Short mmCIF file of C-alpha atoms in Angstrom, two decimals:
data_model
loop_
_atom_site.label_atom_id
_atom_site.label_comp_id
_atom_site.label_asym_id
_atom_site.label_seq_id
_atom_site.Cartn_x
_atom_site.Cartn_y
_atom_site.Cartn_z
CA UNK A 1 -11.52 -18.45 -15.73
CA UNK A 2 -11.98 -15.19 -17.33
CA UNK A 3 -10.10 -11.75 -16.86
CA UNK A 4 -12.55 -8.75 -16.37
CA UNK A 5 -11.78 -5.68 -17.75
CA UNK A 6 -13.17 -2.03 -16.22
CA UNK A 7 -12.46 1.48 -18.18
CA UNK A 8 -12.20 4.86 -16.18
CA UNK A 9 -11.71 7.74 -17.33
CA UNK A 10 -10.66 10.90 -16.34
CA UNK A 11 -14.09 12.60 -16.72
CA UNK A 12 -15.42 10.38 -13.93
CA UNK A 13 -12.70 11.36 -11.18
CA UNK A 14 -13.82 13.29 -8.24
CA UNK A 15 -11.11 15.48 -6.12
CA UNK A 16 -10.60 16.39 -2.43
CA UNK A 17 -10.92 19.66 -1.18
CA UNK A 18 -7.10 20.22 -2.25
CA UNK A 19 -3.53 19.07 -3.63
CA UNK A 20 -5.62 17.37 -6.88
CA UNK A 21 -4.85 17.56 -10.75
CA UNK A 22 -6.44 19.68 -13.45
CA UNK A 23 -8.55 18.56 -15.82
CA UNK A 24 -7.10 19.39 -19.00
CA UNK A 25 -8.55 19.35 -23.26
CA UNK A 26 -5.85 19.23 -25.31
CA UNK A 27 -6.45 20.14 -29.04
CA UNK A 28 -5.00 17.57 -31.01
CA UNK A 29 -5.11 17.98 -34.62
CA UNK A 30 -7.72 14.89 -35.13
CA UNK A 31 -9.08 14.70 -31.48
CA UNK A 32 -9.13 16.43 -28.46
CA UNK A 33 -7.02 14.60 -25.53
CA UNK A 34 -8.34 14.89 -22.22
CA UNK A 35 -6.44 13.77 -19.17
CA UNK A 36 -5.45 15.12 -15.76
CA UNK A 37 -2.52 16.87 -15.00
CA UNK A 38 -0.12 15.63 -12.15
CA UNK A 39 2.26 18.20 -11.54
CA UNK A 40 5.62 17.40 -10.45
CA UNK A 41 5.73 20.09 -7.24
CA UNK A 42 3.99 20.01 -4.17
CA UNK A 43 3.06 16.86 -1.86
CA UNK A 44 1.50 14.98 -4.54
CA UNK A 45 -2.12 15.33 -6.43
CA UNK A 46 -4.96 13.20 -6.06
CA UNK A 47 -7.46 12.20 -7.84
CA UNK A 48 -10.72 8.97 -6.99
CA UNK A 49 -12.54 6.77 -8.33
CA UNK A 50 -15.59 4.84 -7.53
CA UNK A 51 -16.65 1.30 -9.54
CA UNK A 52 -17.94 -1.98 -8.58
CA UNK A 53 -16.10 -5.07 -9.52
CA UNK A 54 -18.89 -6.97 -11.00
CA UNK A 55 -17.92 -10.45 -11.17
CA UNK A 56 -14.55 -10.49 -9.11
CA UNK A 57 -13.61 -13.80 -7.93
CA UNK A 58 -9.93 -13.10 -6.43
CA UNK A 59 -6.56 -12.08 -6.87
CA UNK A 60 -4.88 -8.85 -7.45
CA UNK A 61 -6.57 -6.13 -9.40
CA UNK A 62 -3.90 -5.04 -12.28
CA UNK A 63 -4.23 -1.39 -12.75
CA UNK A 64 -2.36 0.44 -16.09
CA UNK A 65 -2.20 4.17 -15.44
CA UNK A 66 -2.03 5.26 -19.09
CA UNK A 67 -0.38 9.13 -19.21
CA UNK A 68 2.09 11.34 -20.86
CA UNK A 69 4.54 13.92 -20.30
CA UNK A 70 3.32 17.18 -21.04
CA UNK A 71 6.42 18.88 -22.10
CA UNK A 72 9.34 16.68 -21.35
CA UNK A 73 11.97 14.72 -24.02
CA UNK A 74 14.28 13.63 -21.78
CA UNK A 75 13.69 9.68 -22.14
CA UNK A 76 15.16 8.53 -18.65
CA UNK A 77 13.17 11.19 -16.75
CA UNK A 78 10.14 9.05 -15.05
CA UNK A 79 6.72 9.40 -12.63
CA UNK A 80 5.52 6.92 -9.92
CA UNK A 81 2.02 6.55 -9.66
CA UNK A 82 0.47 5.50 -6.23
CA UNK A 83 -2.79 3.86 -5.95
CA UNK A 84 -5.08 2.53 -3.11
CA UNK A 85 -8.17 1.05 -2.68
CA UNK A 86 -11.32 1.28 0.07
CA UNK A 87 -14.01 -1.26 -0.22
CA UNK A 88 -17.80 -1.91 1.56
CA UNK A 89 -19.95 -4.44 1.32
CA UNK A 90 -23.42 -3.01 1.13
CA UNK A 91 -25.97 -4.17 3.38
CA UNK A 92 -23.17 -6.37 4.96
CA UNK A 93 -20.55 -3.59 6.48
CA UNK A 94 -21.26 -1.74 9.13
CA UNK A 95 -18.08 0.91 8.36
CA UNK A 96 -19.20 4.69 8.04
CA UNK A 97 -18.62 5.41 4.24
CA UNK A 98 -17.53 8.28 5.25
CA UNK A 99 -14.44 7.54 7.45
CA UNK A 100 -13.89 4.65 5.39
CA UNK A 101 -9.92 4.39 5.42
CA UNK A 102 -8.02 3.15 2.48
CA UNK A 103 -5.73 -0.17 2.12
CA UNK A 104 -2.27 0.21 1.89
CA UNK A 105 -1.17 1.50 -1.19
CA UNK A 106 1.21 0.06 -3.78
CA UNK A 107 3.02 1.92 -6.18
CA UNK A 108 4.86 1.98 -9.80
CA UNK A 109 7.05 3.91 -11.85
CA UNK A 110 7.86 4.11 -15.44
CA UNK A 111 10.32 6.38 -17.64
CA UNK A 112 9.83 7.76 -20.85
CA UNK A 113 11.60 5.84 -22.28
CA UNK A 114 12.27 8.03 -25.59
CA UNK A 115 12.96 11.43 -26.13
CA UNK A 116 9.40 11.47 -28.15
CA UNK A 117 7.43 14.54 -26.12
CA UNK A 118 3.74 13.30 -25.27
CA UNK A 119 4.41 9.69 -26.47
CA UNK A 120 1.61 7.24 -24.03
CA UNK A 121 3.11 5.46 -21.23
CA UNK A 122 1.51 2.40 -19.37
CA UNK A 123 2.54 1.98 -15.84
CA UNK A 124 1.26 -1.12 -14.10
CA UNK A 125 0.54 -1.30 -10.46
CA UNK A 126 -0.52 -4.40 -9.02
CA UNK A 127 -2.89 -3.97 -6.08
CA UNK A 128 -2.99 -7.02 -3.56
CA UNK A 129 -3.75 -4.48 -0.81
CA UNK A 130 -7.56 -5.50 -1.21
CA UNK A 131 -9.89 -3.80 1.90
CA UNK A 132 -11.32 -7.68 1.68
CA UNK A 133 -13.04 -6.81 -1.86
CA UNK A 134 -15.46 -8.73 -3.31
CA UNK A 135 -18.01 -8.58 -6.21
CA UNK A 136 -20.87 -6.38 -6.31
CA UNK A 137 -18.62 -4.16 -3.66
CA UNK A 138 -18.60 -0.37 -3.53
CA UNK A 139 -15.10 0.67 -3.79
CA UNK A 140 -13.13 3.48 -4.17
CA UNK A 141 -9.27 3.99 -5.96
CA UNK A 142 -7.13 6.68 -5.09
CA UNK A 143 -4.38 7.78 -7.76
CA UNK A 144 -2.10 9.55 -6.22
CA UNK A 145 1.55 10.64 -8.31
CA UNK A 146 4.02 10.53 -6.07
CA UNK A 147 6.48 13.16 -6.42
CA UNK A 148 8.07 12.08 -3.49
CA UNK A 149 9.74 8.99 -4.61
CA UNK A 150 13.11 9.32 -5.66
CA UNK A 151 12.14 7.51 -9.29
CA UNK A 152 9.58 10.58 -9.96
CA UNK A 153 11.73 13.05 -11.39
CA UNK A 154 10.15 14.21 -14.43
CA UNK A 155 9.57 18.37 -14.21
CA UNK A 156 6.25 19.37 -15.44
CA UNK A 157 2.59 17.10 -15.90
CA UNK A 158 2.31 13.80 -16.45
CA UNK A 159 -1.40 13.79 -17.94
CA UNK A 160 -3.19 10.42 -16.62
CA UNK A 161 -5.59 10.30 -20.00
CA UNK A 162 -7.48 6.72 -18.19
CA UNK A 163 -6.67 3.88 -15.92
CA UNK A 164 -7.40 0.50 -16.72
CA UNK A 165 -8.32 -2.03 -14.23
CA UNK A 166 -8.64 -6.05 -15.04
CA UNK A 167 -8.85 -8.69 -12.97
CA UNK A 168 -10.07 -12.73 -12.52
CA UNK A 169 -13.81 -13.61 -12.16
CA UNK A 170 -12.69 -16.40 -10.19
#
């Protein structure tokens, strides 16, 4: 038994036709950070993501949502990410890719946890809400922040710099 481990960035997101996050290059002084800015007003951005889970055997898929907090230092001030998956079997499906609808989504939230402004954060979401995946699938992830939720409150972006998805080959 192996855990599989798939890297997406936030270069490779595609948006709806509204409410999504901008894509941001922040200037470090070594690097350049890029990321996609939630904001915390509004019904909620969203951003997708299409991969195939080459060699998924079953279980959950374990998602982190890496990000940081734009401009905030107060350490108890947190964000809840939301995330959902669609998937088709090609050749085997007969679902219109199109009005494909999503699995019910799970969700996670994290705090700061230090007053340190644009320290990373790793929020885990565990998504058993599978559409029936299986390997070789085409499936898409929807990452939504979810401002609604009574444990978002931090003002301001959280910047989602990549999501990290593992899970078991068997």
């Amino acid at each position: 038994m192996a855990t599989l481990n798939l890297y997406l960035a936030p270069e490779e997101a595609v948006f709806g036709p509204n409410a999504y996050p901008q894509y941001q290059r922040n200037y470090g002084t070594a690097y350049t950070v890029t990321g996609l800015a939630y904001d915390s007003a509004g019904s909620g951005e969203v951003a997708f993501w299409k991969f195939t889970p080459f060699g998924y055997g079953s279980g959950p898929i374990v998602c982190d949502v890496i990000w940081y907090a734009d401009t905030s230092t107060t350490s108890t001030h947190g964000v809840t990410w939301q995330l959902a998956v669609a998937a088709i079997t090609p050749g085997v499906d007969t679902q219109n890719a199109e009005t494909k609808a999503f699995a019910a989504a799970q969700q996670a939230s994290t705090d700061l946890g230090s007053a340190d402004p644009q320290k990373l954060i790793k929020t885990t979401v565990t998504i058993s809400n599978l559409d029936n995946i299986a390997a070789g699938d085409e499936v898409w992830l929807r990452v939504t922040r979810l401002v609604s939720d009574a444990a978002d409150d931090l003002t301001g972006d959280a910047i989602l710099t990549s999501l990290r998805l593992s899970y078991s080959d068997t």
